[in-house]
Amino acid sequence: MHFPSTPLASFHKNPAFSIPEKLDKSGGLRFNEPGRNLGVLLLLNSSRYQKCLATMSGRVIDEVGGREIEGTRSPSLHHLAENLPYVHRVGVSPKQKLLKEFTSTLKETFFHDEPLRPFKDQPKLRKLVLGLQALFPILEWGRDYNLSKFKGDLIAGLTIASLAIPQDIGYAKLANLDPQYGLYSSFVPPLVYAFMGSSRDIAIGPVAVVSLLLGTLLQKEIDPSNKVEYRRLAFTATFFAGITQATLGVLRLGFLIDFLSHAAIVGFMAGAAITIGLQQLKGFLGITTFTKKTDVVSVMRSVWTTVHHGGKKNRKWFWLPAIAPLIAVIISTFFVFITHADKHGVQIVNHIKKGVNPASANQIFFSGGYVAKGFRIGVVAGMIALTESIAIGRTFAAVKDYELDGNKEMVALGTMNVIGSMTSCYVATGSFSRSAVNFMAGCNTAVSNIVMSCVLLLTLLVITPLFKYTPNAVIASIIISAVIGLIDIKAMILIWKIDKLDFIACMGAFFGVVFVSVEIGLLIAVGISFAKILLQVTRPRTALLGKLPRTSVYRNIQQYPDAAKVPGILIVRVDSAIYFSNSNYVKERILRWLTDEEEQVQANTQPRIQYLIVEMSPVTDIDTSGIHALEELYRTLQKREIQLVLANPGQVVIDKLYASSFANLIGEDKIFLTVADAVLTYAPKTEEP
């Protein structure tokens, strides 16, 4: 199909016009002059083309049809020809076979990073080595490991271990588990991750949000006082959390976690931080009777009936907050021991079981009524843990400028939690506070996790009995200080400035966690995120376009107030794919633009609207409902004596327009490569009212 760059019927009115010598092979007019090849595309069988030829003299050769066309010649061709643009046709790609199209779509969805490319044309032994390196990245970066890197990892590992020990004891209490299970979860999972993970900076272990979520969901199924059954359900949930994470990685479904938006995560984390901090008032204030609910009203009611006070801490250097918790634990434990304060009302941790992780594979529920409950809790906890860890990993990878393979991360996290569930661990993931300390302490590789695990092993074998006299108030204050960093006020302010809908999602998650419960807050976060997606899909943006002065560029008249409308032509841009979910809205919105414009035209006695140009550059796709909506729009416009014109439909869209015969319905000469071409063609043809 060919399109004129200017109305051919009006060429004879211009005394400066003379005809081209012949048509080029693409169907364009070619001017036979040395050093110049300027063409005007046109339809060979159009009436305007024939009318134009009738006014010309000279010889035109149709190279496509192989025939000569005679006419009359006007003497001044070249002056106008120099000012005529070359107008390209809208390309129609060859039709793909269904299998090939399906394969291409599948590849872009699940294998866009081409994970098998390194294996191409490699011998079998090399493929085996590459496969092992893909599964265990330590085999790749370990070859270049040296003493210099180990020094940084050693310092970082010792630093995060000093932070992890008191945190693990406190986080285990959030999950309603005995303190040693928090320590177990910082021993085995980090070792597994060090061999399988692709992040250099993530520090693995229990985290506050997942511990609180797990404890909240588990206690609704089994009373924590029934320690054996409660612990079994915790291991079952951890097992299914790992299965969920690993499955997402193997099936390359990591994009699913992106449905929980950044704004929702910020709000959820902030709400969880406040909830966790308030719950620690029980240990911090020595309250014996405390609510099991997590909402702020219930917690504050329990506090109000007892006593309340607060405190602040200033932190400047990374190593101070890292070692301060352990120092606080050591000092407070020592003074409680020598003063026997535990006999005078000071609550202490009491006994922490000594020894390494006992096997727990036989305690996981693989049958019975608790399997489904463990699966449900595990999926929720696993997704939250995965979202937090991937977000942390991407942050530090961007800072250090290296690639983080999301699917490898999911497999690594899933594997470590499956193994952890069989070694008396509960759900572990990347910890924000530990990872930040790990990064600032100068870690180079995941060996820092191995160092931390070794310190935890030593702690489990030797030191755990010494924590017996650790005051609960100190553990509670450590947790409070740790979760304060989860409240990101700056991020909330930035979200408000950028996107008000994102801010609503953020606040919805925040207030859901604070005033109802953690799981309701999570549900609100996911619900608002999906609602935002649906709103954007069902109500896409549209814009009126105008011509920027001294250019042939057409832009949104709201963004560019000096952009001028074209008399007799309305130009509308649709900024979204057109699907069944928004096709009717798009049609109705375009007609409303048209109605509003016609009212302004009548009020200002301007030329009536004769052409509606739809700019389709942002329309990435269209389905049958979308095409049906365009057909209805076309028929409505025909009744109002207005021509529908399309500009720059993409490859997918133009293919579907031809497959549905819509292109034939409106006419191939009504489809242009640019808005400028369409305006240049139809602007001189508009009539005065």
mmCIF file with all atom_site columns, N, CA and C in Angstrom, residues 484-513:
data_model
loop_
_atom_site.group_PDB
_atom_site.id
_atom_site.type_symbol
_atom_site.label_atom_id
_atom_site.label_alt_id
_atom_site.label_comp_id
_atom_site.label_asym_id
_atom_site.label_entity_id
_atom_site.label_seq_id
_atom_site.pdbx_PDB_ins_code
_atom_site.Cartn_x
_atom_site.Cartn_y
_atom_site.Cartn_z
_atom_site.occupancy
_atom_site.B_iso_or_equiv
_atom_site.pdbx_formal_charge
_atom_site.auth_seq_id
_atom_site.auth_comp_id
_atom_site.auth_asym_id
_atom_site.auth_atom_id
_atom_site.pdbx_PDB_model_num
ATOM 1  N N  . ILE A 1 484 ? 13.382 -0.421 63.493 1.00 0.00 ? 484 ILE A N  1
ATOM 2  C CA . ILE A 1 484 ? 13.184 1.011  63.221 1.00 0.00 ? 484 ILE A CA 1
ATOM 3  C C  . ILE A 1 484 ? 13.615 1.352  61.797 1.00 0.00 ? 484 ILE A C  1
ATOM 4  N N  . GLY A 1 485 ? 14.676 0.679  61.336 1.00 0.00 ? 485 GLY A N  1
ATOM 5  C CA . GLY A 1 485 ? 15.157 0.933  59.978 1.00 0.00 ? 485 GLY A CA 1
ATOM 6  C C  . GLY A 1 485 ? 14.192 0.528  58.890 1.00 0.00 ? 485 GLY A C  1
ATOM 7  N N  . LEU A 1 486 ? 13.174 -0.271 59.246 1.00 0.00 ? 486 LEU A N  1
ATOM 8  C CA . LEU A 1 486 ? 12.180 -0.673 58.245 1.00 0.00 ? 486 LEU A CA 1
ATOM 9  C C  . LEU A 1 486 ? 11.189 0.439  57.942 1.00 0.00 ? 486 LEU A C  1
ATOM 10 N N  . ILE A 1 487 ? 11.122 1.451  58.799 1.00 0.00 ? 487 ILE A N  1
ATOM 11 C CA . ILE A 1 487 ? 10.207 2.575  58.568 1.00 0.00 ? 487 ILE A CA 1
ATOM 12 C C  . ILE A 1 487 ? 10.947 3.613  57.726 1.00 0.00 ? 487 ILE A C  1
ATOM 13 N N  . ASP A 1 488 ? 10.625 3.662  56.453 1.00 0.00 ? 488 ASP A N  1
ATOM 14 C CA . ASP A 1 488 ? 11.332 4.529  55.509 1.00 0.00 ? 488 ASP A CA 1
ATOM 15 C C  . ASP A 1 488 ? 10.467 5.741  55.167 1.00 0.00 ? 488 ASP A C  1
ATOM 16 N N  . ILE A 1 489 ? 10.602 6.775  55.980 1.00 0.00 ? 489 ILE A N  1
ATOM 17 C CA . ILE A 1 489 ? 9.794  7.984  55.792 1.00 0.00 ? 489 ILE A CA 1
ATOM 18 C C  . ILE A 1 489 ? 10.123 8.659  54.460 1.00 0.00 ? 489 ILE A C  1
ATOM 19 N N  . LYS A 1 490 ? 11.413 8.709  54.111 1.00 0.00 ? 490 LYS A N  1
ATOM 20 C CA . LYS A 1 490 ? 11.815 9.350  52.856 1.00 0.00 ? 490 LYS A CA 1
ATOM 21 C C  . LYS A 1 490 ? 11.188 8.659  51.655 1.00 0.00 ? 490 LYS A C  1
ATOM 22 N N  . ALA A 1 491 ? 11.149 7.321  51.709 1.00 0.00 ? 491 ALA A N  1
ATOM 23 C CA . ALA A 1 491 ? 10.534 6.583  50.601 1.00 0.00 ? 491 ALA A CA 1
ATOM 24 C C  . ALA A 1 491 ? 9.050  6.901  50.494 1.00 0.00 ? 491 ALA A C  1
ATOM 25 N N  . MET A 1 492 ? 8.383  7.038  51.631 1.00 0.00 ? 492 MET A N  1
ATOM 26 C CA . MET A 1 492 ? 6.951  7.375  51.611 1.00 0.00 ? 492 MET A CA 1
ATOM 27 C C  . MET A 1 492 ? 6.722  8.754  51.005 1.00 0.00 ? 492 MET A C  1
ATOM 28 N N  . ILE A 1 493 ? 7.564  9.711  51.382 1.00 0.00 ? 493 ILE A N  1
ATOM 29 C CA . ILE A 1 493 ? 7.436  11.070 50.827 1.00 0.00 ? 493 ILE A CA 1
ATOM 30 C C  . ILE A 1 493 ? 7.677  11.058 49.320 1.00 0.00 ? 493 ILE A C  1
ATOM 31 N N  . LEU A 1 494 ? 8.684  10.296 48.894 1.00 0.00 ? 494 LEU A N  1
ATOM 32 C CA . LEU A 1 494 ? 8.986  10.205 47.464 1.00 0.00 ? 494 LEU A CA 1
ATOM 33 C C  . LEU A 1 494 ? 7.831  9.561  46.703 1.00 0.00 ? 494 LEU A C  1
ATOM 34 N N  . ILE A 1 495 ? 7.246  8.513  47.285 1.00 0.00 ? 495 ILE A N  1
ATOM 35 C CA . ILE A 1 495 ? 6.097  7.851  46.651 1.00 0.00 ? 495 ILE A CA 1
ATOM 36 C C  . ILE A 1 495 ? 4.947  8.836  46.497 1.00 0.00 ? 495 ILE A C  1
ATOM 37 N N  . TRP A 1 496 ? 4.708  9.653  47.520 1.00 0.00 ? 496 TRP A N  1
ATOM 38 C CA . TRP A 1 496 ? 3.642  10.657 47.452 1.00 0.00 ? 496 TRP A CA 1
ATOM 39 C C  . TRP A 1 496 ? 3.889  11.649 46.315 1.00 0.00 ? 496 TRP A C  1
ATOM 40 N N  . LYS A 1 497 ? 5.137  12.057 46.147 1.00 0.00 ? 497 LYS A N  1
ATOM 41 C CA . LYS A 1 497 ? 5.460  13.026 45.105 1.00 0.00 ? 497 LYS A CA 1
ATOM 42 C C  . LYS A 1 497 ? 5.313  12.441 43.706 1.00 0.00 ? 497 LYS A C  1
ATOM 43 N N  . ILE A 1 498 ? 5.653  11.153 43.568 1.00 0.00 ? 498 ILE A N  1
ATOM 44 C CA . ILE A 1 498 ? 5.688  10.550 42.240 1.00 0.00 ? 498 ILE A CA 1
ATOM 45 C C  . ILE A 1 498 ? 4.326  10.041 41.802 1.00 0.00 ? 498 ILE A C  1
ATOM 46 N N  . ASP A 1 499 ? 3.653  9.278  42.667 1.00 0.00 ? 499 ASP A N  1
ATOM 47 C CA . ASP A 1 499 ? 2.425  8.603  42.235 1.00 0.00 ? 499 ASP A CA 1
ATOM 48 C C  . ASP A 1 499 ? 1.469  8.493  43.417 1.00 0.00 ? 499 ASP A C  1
ATOM 49 N N  . LYS A 1 500 ? 0.340  9.184  43.325 1.00 0.00 ? 500 LYS A N  1
ATOM 50 C CA . LYS A 1 500 ? -0.632 9.175  44.426 1.00 0.00 ? 500 LYS A CA 1
ATOM 51 C C  . LYS A 1 500 ? -1.277 7.801  44.594 1.00 0.00 ? 500 LYS A C  1
ATOM 52 N N  . LEU A 1 501 ? -1.464 7.058  43.513 1.00 0.00 ? 501 LEU A N  1
ATOM 53 C CA . LEU A 1 501 ? -2.032 5.714  43.637 1.00 0.00 ? 501 LEU A CA 1
ATOM 54 C C  . LEU A 1 501 ? -1.068 4.784  44.368 1.00 0.00 ? 501 LEU A C  1
ATOM 55 N N  . ASP A 1 502 ? 0.212  4.933  44.093 1.00 0.00 ? 502 ASP A N  1
ATOM 56 C CA . ASP A 1 502 ? 1.212  4.158  44.823 1.00 0.00 ? 502 ASP A CA 1
ATOM 57 C C  . ASP A 1 502 ? 1.173  4.498  46.310 1.00 0.00 ? 502 ASP A C  1
ATOM 58 N N  . PHE A 1 503 ? 0.958  5.770  46.604 1.00 0.00 ? 503 PHE A N  1
ATOM 59 C CA . PHE A 1 503 ? 0.900  6.185  48.007 1.00 0.00 ? 503 PHE A CA 1
ATOM 60 C C  . PHE A 1 503 ? -0.312 5.578  48.704 1.00 0.00 ? 503 PHE A C  1
ATOM 61 N N  . ILE A 1 504 ? -1.423 5.480  47.989 1.00 0.00 ? 504 ILE A N  1
ATOM 62 C CA . ILE A 1 504 ? -2.614 4.835  48.561 1.00 0.00 ? 504 ILE A CA 1
ATOM 63 C C  . ILE A 1 504 ? -2.319 3.368  48.871 1.00 0.00 ? 504 ILE A C  1
ATOM 64 N N  . ALA A 1 505 ? -1.612 2.698  47.950 1.00 0.00 ? 505 ALA A N  1
ATOM 65 C CA . ALA A 1 505 ? -1.229 1.297  48.194 1.00 0.00 ? 505 ALA A CA 1
ATOM 66 C C  . ALA A 1 505 ? -0.318 1.197  49.411 1.00 0.00 ? 505 ALA A C  1
ATOM 67 N N  . CYS A 1 506 ? 0.613  2.130  49.518 1.00 0.00 ? 506 CYS A N  1
ATOM 68 C CA . CYS A 1 506 ? 1.542  2.155  50.649 1.00 0.00 ? 506 CYS A CA 1
ATOM 69 C C  . CYS A 1 506 ? 0.798  2.337  51.966 1.00 0.00 ? 506 CYS A C  1
ATOM 70 N N  . MET A 1 507 ? -0.085 3.321  52.012 1.00 0.00 ? 507 MET A N  1
ATOM 71 C CA . MET A 1 507 ? -0.821 3.595  53.240 1.00 0.00 ? 507 MET A CA 1
ATOM 72 C C  . MET A 1 507 ? -1.835 2.490  53.553 1.00 0.00 ? 507 MET A C  1
ATOM 73 N N  . GLY A 1 508 ? -2.412 1.900  52.519 1.00 0.00 ? 508 GLY A N  1
ATOM 74 C CA . GLY A 1 508 ? -3.346 0.790  52.742 1.00 0.00 ? 508 GLY A CA 1
ATOM 75 C C  . GLY A 1 508 ? -2.666 -0.371 53.429 1.00 0.00 ? 508 GLY A C  1
ATOM 76 N N  . ALA A 1 509 ? -1.471 -0.723 52.941 1.00 0.00 ? 509 ALA A N  1
ATOM 77 C CA . ALA A 1 509 ? -0.713 -1.806 53.563 1.00 0.00 ? 509 ALA A CA 1
ATOM 78 C C  . ALA A 1 509 ? -0.297 -1.422 54.982 1.00 0.00 ? 509 ALA A C  1
ATOM 79 N N  . PHE A 1 510 ? 0.123  -0.177 55.168 1.00 0.00 ? 510 PHE A N  1
ATOM 80 C CA . PHE A 1 510 ? 0.585  0.293  56.481 1.00 0.00 ? 510 PHE A CA 1
ATOM 81 C C  . PHE A 1 510 ? -0.530 0.212  57.522 1.00 0.00 ? 510 PHE A C  1
ATOM 82 N N  . PHE A 1 511 ? -1.666 0.823  57.218 1.00 0.00 ? 511 PHE A N  1
ATOM 83 C CA . PHE A 1 511 ? -2.758 0.850  58.191 1.00 0.00 ? 511 PHE A CA 1
ATOM 84 C C  . PHE A 1 511 ? -3.400 -0.528 58.365 1.00 0.00 ? 511 PHE A C  1
ATOM 85 N N  . GLY A 1 512 ? -3.363 -1.351 57.316 1.00 0.00 ? 512 GLY A N  1
ATOM 86 C CA . GLY A 1 512 ? -3.877 -2.708 57.445 1.00 0.00 ? 512 GLY A CA 1
ATOM 87 C C  . GLY A 1 512 ? -3.081 -3.508 58.452 1.00 0.00 ? 512 GLY A C  1
ATOM 88 N N  . VAL A 1 513 ? -1.760 -3.373 58.400 1.00 0.00 ? 513 VAL A N  1
ATOM 89 C CA . VAL A 1 513 ? -0.903 -4.088 59.353 1.00 0.00 ? 513 VAL A CA 1
ATOM 90 C C  . VAL A 1 513 ? -1.053 -3.515 60.755 1.00 0.00 ? 513 VAL A C  1
#
